[in-house]
C-alpha atoms as a printed R data frame, in Angstrom:
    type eleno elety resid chain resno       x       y       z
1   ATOM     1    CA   UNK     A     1   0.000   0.000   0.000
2   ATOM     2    CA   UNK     A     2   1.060   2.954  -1.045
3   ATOM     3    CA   UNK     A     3   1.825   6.401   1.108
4   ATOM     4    CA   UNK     A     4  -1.093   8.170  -0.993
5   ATOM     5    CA   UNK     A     5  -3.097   5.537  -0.102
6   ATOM     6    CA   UNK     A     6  -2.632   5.395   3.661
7   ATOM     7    CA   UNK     A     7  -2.795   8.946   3.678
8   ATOM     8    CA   UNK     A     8  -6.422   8.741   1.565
9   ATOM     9    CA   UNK     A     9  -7.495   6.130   4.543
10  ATOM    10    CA   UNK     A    10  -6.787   8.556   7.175
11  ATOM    11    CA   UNK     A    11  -8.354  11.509   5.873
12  ATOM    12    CA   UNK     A    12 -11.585   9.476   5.214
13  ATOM    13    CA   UNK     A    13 -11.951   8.584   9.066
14  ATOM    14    CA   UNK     A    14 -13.815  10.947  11.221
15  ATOM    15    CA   UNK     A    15 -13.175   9.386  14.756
16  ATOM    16    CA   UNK     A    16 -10.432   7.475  16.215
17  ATOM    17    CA   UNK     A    17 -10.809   5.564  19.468
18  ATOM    18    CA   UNK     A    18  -8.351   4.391  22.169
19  ATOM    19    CA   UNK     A    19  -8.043   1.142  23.340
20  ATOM    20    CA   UNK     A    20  -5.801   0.086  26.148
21  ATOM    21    CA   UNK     A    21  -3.858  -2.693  24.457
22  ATOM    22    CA   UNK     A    22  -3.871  -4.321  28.235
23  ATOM    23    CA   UNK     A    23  -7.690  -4.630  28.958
24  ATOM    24    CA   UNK     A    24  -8.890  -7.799  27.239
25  ATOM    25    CA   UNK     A    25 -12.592  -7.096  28.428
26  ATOM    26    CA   UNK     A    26 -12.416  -3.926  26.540
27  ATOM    27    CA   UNK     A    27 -10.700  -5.188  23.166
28  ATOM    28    CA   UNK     A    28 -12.971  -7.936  23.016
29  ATOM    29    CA   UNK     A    29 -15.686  -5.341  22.326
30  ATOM    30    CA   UNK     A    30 -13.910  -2.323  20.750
31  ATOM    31    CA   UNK     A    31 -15.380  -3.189  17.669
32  ATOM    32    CA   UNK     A    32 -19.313  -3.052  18.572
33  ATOM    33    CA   UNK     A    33 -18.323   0.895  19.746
34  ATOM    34    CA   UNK     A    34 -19.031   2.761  16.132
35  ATOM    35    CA   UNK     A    35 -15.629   4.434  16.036
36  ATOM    36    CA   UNK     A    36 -13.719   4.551  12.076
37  ATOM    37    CA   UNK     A    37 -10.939   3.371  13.456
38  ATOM    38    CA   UNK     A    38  -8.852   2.076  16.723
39  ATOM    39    CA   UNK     A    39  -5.837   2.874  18.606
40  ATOM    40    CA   UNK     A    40  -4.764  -0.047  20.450
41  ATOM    41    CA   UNK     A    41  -2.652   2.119  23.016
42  ATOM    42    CA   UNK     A    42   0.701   0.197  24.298
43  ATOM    43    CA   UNK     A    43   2.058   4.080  25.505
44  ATOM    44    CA   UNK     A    44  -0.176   5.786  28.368
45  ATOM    45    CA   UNK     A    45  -3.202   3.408  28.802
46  ATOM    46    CA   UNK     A    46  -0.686   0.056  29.908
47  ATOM    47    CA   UNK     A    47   1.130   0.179  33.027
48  ATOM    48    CA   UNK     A    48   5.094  -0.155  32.581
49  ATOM    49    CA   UNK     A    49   4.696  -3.634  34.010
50  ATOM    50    CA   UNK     A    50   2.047  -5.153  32.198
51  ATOM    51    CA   UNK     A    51   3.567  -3.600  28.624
52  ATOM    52    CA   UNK     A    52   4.945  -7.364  27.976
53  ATOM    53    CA   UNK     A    53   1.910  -9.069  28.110
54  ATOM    54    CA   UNK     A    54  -0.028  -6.325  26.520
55  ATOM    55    CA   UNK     A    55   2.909  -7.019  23.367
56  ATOM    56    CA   UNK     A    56   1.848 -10.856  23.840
57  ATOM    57    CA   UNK     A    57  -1.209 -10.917  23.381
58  ATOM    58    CA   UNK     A    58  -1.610  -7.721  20.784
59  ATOM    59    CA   UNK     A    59  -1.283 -10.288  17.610
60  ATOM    60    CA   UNK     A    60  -4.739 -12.081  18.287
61  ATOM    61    CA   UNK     A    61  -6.522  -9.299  18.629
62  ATOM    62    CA   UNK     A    62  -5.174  -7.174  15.578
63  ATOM    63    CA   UNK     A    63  -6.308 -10.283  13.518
64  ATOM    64    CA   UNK     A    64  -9.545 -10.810  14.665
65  ATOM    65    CA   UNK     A    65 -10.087  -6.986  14.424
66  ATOM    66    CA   UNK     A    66  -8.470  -6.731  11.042
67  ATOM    67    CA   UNK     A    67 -11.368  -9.324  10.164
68  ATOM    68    CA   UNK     A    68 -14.283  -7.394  11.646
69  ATOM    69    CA   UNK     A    69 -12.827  -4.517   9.137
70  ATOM    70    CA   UNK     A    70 -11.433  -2.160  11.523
71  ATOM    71    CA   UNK     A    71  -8.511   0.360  10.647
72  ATOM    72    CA   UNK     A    72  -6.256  -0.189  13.659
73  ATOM    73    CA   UNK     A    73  -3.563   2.075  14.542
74  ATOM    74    CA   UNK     A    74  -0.677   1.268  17.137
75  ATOM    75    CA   UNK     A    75   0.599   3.753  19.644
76  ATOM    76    CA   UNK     A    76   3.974   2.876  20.769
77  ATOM    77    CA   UNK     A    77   6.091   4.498  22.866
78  ATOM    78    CA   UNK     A    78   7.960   7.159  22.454
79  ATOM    79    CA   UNK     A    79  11.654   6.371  22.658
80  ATOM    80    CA   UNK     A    80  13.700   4.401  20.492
81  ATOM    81    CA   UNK     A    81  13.763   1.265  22.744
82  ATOM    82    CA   UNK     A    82  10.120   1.235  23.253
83  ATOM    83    CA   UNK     A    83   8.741   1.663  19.941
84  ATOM    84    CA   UNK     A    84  11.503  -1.176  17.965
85  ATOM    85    CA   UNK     A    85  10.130  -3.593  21.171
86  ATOM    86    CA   UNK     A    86   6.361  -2.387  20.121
87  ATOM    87    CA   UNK     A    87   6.455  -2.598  16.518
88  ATOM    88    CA   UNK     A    88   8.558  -6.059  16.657
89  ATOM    89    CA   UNK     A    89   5.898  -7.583  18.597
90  ATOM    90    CA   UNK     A    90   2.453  -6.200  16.282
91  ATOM    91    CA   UNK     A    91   4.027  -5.219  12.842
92  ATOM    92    CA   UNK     A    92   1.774  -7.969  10.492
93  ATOM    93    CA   UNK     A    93  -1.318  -8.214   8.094
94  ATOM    94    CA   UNK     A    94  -4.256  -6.031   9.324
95  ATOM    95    CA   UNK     A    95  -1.992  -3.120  11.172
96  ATOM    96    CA   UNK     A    96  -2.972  -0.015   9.382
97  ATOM    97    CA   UNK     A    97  -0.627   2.287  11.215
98  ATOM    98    CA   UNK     A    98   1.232   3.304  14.165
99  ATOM    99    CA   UNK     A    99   1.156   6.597  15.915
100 ATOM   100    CA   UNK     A   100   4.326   7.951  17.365
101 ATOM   101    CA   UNK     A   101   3.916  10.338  20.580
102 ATOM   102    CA   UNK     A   102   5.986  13.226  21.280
103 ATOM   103    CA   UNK     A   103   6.901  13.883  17.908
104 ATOM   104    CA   UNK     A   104   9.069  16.952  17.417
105 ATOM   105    CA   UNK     A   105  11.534  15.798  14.502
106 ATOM   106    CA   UNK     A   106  10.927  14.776  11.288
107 ATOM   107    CA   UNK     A   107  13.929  12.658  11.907
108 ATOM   108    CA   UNK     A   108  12.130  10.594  14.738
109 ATOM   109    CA   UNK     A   109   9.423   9.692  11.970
110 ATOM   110    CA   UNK     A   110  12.255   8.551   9.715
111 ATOM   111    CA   UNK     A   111  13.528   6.216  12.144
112 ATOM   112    CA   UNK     A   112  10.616   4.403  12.317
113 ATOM   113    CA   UNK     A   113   9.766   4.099   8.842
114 ATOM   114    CA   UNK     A   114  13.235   2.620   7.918
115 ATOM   115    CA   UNK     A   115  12.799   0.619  10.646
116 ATOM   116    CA   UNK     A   116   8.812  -0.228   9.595
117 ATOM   117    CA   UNK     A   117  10.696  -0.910   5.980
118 ATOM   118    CA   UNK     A   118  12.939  -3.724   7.349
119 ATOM   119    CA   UNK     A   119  10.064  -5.485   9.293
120 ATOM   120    CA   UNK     A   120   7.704  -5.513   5.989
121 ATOM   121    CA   UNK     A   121  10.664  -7.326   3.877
122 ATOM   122    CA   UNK     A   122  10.905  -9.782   6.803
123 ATOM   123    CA   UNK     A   123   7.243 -10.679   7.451
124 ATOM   124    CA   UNK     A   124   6.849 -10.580   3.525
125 ATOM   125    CA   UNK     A   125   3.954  -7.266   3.559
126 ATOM   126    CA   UNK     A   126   3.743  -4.907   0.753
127 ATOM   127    CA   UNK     A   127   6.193  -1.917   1.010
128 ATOM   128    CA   UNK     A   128   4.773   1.120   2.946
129 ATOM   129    CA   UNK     A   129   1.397  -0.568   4.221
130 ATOM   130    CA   UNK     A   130   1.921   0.376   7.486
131 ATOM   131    CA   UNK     A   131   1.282   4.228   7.983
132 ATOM   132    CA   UNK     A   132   2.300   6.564  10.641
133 ATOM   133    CA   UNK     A   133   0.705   9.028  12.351
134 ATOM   134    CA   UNK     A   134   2.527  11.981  13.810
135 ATOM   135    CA   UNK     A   135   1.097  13.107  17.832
136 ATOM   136    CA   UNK     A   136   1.957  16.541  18.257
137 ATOM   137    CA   UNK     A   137   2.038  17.141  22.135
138 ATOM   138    CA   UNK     A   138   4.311  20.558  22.406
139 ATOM   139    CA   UNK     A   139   4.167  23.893  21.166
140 ATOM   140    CA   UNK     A   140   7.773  22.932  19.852
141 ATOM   141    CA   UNK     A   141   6.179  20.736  17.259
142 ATOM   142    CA   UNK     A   142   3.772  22.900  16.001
143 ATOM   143    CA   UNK     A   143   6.932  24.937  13.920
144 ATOM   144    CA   UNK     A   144   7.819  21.570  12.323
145 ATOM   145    CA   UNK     A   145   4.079  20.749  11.251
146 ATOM   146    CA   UNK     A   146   5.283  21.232   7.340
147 ATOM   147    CA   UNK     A   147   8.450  18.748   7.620
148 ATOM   148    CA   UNK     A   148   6.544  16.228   9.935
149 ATOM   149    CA   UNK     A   149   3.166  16.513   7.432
150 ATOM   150    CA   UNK     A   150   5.726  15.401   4.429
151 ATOM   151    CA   UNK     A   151   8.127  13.161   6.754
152 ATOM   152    CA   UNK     A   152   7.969   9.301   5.023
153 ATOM   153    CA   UNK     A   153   4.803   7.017   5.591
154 ATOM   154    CA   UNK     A   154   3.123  10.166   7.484
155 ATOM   155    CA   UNK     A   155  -0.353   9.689   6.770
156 ATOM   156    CA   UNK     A   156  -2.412  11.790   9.546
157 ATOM   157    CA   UNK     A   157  -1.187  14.683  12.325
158 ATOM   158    CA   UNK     A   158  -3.166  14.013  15.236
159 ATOM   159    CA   UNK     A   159  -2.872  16.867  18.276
160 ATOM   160    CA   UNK     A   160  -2.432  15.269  21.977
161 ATOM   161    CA   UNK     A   161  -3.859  18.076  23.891
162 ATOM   162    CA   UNK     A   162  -3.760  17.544  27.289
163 ATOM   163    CA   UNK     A   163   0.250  16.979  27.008
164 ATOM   164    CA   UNK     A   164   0.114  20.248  24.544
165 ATOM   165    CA   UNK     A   165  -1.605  22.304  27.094
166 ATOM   166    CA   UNK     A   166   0.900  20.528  30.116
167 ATOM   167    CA   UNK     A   167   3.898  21.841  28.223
168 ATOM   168    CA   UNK     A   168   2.452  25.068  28.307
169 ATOM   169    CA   UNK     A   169   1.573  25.235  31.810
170 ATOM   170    CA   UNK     A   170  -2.333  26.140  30.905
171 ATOM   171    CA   UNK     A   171  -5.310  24.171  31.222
172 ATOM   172    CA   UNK     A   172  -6.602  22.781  28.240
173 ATOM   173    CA   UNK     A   173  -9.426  25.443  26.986
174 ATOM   174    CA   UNK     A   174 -10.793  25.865  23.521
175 ATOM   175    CA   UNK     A   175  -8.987  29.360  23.540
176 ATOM   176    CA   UNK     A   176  -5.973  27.484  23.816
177 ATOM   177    CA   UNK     A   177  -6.262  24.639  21.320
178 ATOM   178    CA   UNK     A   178  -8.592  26.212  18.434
179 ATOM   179    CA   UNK     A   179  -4.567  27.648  17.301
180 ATOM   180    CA   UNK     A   180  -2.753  24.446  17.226
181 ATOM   181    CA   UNK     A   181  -5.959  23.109  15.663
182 ATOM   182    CA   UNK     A   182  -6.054  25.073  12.639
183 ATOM   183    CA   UNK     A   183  -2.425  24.683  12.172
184 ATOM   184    CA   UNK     A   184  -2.572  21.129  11.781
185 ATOM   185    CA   UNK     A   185  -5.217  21.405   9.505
186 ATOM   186    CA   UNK     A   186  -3.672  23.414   7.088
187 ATOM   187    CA   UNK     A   187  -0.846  21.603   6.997
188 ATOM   188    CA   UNK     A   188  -2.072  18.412   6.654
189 ATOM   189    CA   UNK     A   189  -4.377  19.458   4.082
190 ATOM   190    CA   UNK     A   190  -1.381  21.193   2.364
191 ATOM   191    CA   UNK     A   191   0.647  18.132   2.726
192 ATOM   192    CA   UNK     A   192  -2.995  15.977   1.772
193 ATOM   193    CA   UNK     A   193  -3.351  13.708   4.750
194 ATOM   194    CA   UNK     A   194  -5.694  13.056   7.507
195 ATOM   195    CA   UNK     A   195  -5.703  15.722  10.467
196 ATOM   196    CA   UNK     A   196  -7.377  14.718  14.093
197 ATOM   197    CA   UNK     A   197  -7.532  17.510  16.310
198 ATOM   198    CA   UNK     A   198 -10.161  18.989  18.596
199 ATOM   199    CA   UNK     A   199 -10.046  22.238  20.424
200 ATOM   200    CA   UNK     A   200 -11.227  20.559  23.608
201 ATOM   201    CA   UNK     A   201  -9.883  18.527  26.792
202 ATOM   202    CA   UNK     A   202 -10.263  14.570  25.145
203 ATOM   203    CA   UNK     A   203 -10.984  14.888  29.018
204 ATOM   204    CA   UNK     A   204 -14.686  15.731  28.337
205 ATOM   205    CA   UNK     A   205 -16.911  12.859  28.908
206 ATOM   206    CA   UNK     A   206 -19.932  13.382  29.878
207 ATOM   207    CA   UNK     A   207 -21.262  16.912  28.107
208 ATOM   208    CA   UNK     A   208 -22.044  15.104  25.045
209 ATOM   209    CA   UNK     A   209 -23.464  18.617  23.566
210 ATOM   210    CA   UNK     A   210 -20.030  20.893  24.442
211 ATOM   211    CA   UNK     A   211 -18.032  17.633  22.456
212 ATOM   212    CA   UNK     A   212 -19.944  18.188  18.954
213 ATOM   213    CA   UNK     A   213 -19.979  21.222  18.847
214 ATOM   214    CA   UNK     A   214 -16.297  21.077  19.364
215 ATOM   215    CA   UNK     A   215 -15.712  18.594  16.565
216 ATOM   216    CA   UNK     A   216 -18.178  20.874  14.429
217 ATOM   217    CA   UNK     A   217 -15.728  23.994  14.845
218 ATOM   218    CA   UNK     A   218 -12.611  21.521  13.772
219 ATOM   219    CA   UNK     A   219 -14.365  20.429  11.383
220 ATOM   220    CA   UNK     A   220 -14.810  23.443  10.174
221 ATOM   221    CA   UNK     A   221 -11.356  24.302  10.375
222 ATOM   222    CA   UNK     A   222 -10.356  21.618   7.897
223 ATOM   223    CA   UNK     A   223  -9.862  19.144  10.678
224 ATOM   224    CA   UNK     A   224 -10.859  15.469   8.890
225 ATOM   225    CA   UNK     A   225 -11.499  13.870  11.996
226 ATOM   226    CA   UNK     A   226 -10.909  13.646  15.533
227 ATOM   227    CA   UNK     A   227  -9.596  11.360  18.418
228 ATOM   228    CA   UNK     A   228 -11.622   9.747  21.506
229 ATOM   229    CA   UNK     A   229 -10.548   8.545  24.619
230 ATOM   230    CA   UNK     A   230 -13.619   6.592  25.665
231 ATOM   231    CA   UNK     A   231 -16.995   5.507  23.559
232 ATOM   232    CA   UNK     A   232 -19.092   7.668  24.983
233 ATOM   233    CA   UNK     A   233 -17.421  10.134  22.841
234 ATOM   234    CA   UNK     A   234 -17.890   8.519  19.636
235 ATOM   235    CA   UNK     A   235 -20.843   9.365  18.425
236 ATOM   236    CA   UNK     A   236 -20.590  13.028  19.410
237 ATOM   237    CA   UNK     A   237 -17.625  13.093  17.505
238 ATOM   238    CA   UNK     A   238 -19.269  11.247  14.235
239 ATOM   239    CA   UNK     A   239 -22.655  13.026  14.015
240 ATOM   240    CA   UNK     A   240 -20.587  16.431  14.113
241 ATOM   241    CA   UNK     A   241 -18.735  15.497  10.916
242 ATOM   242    CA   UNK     A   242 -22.104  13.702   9.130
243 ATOM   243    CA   UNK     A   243 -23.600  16.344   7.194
244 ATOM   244    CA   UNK     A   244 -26.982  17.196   8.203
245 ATOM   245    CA   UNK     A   245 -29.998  17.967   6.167
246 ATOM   246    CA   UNK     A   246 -29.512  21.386   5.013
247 ATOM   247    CA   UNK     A   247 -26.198  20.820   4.113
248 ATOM   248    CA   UNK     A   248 -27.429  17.545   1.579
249 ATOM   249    CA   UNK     A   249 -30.560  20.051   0.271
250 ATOM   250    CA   UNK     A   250 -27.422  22.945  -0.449
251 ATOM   251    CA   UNK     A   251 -25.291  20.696  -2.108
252 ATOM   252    CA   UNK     A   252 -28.625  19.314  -3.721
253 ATOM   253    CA   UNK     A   253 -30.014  22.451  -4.991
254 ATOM   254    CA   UNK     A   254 -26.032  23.636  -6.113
255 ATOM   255    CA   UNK     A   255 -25.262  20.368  -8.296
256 ATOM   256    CA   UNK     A   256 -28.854  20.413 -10.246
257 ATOM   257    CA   UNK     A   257 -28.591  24.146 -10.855
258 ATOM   258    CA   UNK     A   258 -25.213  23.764 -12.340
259 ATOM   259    CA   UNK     A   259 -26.125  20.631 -13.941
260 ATOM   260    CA   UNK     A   260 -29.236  22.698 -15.530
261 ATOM   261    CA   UNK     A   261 -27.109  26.001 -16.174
262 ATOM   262    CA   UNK     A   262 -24.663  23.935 -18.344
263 ATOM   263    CA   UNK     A   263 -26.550  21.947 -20.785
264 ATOM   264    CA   UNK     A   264 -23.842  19.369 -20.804
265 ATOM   265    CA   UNK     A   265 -20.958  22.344 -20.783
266 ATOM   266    CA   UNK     A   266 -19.519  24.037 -17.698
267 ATOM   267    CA   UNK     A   267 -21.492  27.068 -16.923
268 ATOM   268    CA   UNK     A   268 -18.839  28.692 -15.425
269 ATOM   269    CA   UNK     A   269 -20.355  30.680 -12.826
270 ATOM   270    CA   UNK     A   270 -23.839  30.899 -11.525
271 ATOM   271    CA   UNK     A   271 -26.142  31.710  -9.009
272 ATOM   272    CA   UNK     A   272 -27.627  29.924  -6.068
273 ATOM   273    CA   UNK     A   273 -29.784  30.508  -3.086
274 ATOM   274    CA   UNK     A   274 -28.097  34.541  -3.971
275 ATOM   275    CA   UNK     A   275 -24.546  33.575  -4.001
276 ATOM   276    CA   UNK     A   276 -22.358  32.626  -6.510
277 ATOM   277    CA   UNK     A   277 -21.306  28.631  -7.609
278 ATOM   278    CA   UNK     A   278 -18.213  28.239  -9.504
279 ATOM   279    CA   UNK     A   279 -16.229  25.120  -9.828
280 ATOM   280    CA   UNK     A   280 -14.631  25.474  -6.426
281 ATOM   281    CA   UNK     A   281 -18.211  25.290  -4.961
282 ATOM   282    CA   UNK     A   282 -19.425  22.347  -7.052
283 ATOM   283    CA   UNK     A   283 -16.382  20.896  -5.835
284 ATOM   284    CA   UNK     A   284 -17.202  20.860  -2.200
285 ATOM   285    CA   UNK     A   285 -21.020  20.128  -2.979
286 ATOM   286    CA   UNK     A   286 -19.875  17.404  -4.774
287 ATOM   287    CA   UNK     A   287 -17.660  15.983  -1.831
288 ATOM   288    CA   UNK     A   288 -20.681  16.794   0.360
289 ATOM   289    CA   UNK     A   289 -22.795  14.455  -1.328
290 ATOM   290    CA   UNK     A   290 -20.551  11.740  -1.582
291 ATOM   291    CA   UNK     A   291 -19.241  11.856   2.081
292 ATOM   292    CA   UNK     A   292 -23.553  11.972   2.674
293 ATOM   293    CA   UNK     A   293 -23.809   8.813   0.566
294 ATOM   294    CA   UNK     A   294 -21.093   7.078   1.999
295 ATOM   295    CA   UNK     A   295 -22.977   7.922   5.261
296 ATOM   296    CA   UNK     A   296 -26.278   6.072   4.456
297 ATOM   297    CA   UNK     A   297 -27.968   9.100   3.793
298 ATOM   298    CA   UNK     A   298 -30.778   9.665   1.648
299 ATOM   299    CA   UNK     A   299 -29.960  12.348  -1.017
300 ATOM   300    CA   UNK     A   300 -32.769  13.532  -2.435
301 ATOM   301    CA   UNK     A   301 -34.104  16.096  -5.197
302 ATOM   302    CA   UNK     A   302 -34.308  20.034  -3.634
303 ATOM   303    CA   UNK     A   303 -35.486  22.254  -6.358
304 ATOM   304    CA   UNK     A   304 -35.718  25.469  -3.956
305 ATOM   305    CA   UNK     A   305 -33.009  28.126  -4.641
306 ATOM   306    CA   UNK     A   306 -32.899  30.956  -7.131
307 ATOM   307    CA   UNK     A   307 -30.410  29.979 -10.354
């Protein structure tokens, strides 16, 4: 698999959920909790003593995930030592890609991908299947975001914002992290890979209401997705980045007028609902509609608008 490819993945998930790679009950159903994708977390979420077992029993559970379709990331640790012992113990079929806290350098990423190179040839996987995701937990990273965006096998910048806000010395507000939110979103959309960022503690579990319409404002941003620490959060997070009805009817109304307007031909620029569609708009009405299809949603004729 290519790194276009990866990257293509990433960008088309919307919510990423953590799964301590320790807690049997809780990989046994991580599958059944909606997310687009899973982190099976061998940094934070598994004390330093049980890391071992966590690395034994990791293989099982990425295949029988990988067969109930799920796009499963790794988070290793984040020194040398502890990410060669992490990836040596889960690199194989099914493993999407692996998620590197603390990244600063784009050096750090290349480390891993030569070393992600090696493992493939061994276990016989295509070359650069496994992508990696970049963590961005200090205001140091943030002035790298270009070089770690186009760093090797980087498919997706995610933002880790309680460490961000902790290496600050600041609580994590939205005042704080809407900033390092919209710079990862521009430069992973300049770079064209996934972006999961929220400007929001992932500490926030139970306002359901304060979570979307934190995702909505990332999203918004550019952000393509976001990340969740427990599954409560998940469908907060997913039903912010579905779009909703009057987006569909918009997109709708903007694709049959231009449709109309051109007779077969590009109109070039027309008129709807009193503003003006030209290609850039049918571009994003067009993406609308396909990300509401993809959804399940019913797209259906809207004739309202002025042409």
């Amino acid at each position: 698999m290519s790194h276009r490819t990866n990257a293509q993945h990433a960008a088309a998930l919307h919510s990423l959920l953590f799964v301590p790679a320790g807690d049997e009950r809780l990989l046994s159903r991580a599958h059944l909790r909606g997310a687009d994708g899973l982190i099976l977390d061998l940094e934070d979420a598994v004390p330093e003593s049980d890391k071992e077992s966590a690395r034994r029993g990791l293989p099982a559970h990425i295949d029988r995930l990988a067969a109930e379709g799920q796009y499963l990331v790794i988070r290793t640790g984040s020194a040398r030592e502890d990410w060669e012992t992490d990836l040596r113990a889960v690199v194989r079929p099914g493993l999407r890609a692996v998620m590197l806290p603390k990244t600063e350098r784009p050096g750090q990423l290349a480390e891993v991908a030569t070393y992600l190179d090696g493992l493939e040839r061994e276990r016989g996987l295509p070359a650069g299947s496994v992508g990696l995701i970049a963590l961005i937990e200090s205001p140091a990273a943030l002035f790298a975001l270009t070089a770690l965006a186009k760093a090797p096998r980087v498919c997706a910048l995610a933002l880790g914002s309680e460490d961000f806000s902790s290496a600050l010395g600041v609580a994590p507000t939205p005042f704080l992290l809407t900033e390092p939110c919209r710079w990862i979103a521009l430069a992973a959309s300049a770079a064209k890979i996934g972006s999961f960022a929220l400007p929001l503690s992932l500490a926030v579990l139970d306002r359901p209401e304060e979570l979307a319409d934190a995702a909505r404002q990332a999203r918004e941003l550019g952000v393509t997705g976001a990340l969740c620490v427990h599954p409560a959060q998940v469908a907060a997070v997913n039903a912010a980045y579905a779009p909703d009805d009057a987006e569909i009817a918009w997109a709708c109304r903007v694709t049959e007028a231009w449709d109309a307007a051109g007779g077969g031909e590009a109109p070039g620029v027309i008129r709807v609902d009193g503003l003006m569609v030209d290609a850039p708009v049918l571009r994003r009405a067009r993406t609308l509609l396909s990300s509401a299809n993809a959804a399940g949603h019913a797209v259906t004729t809207d004739h309202g608008g002025d042409r």
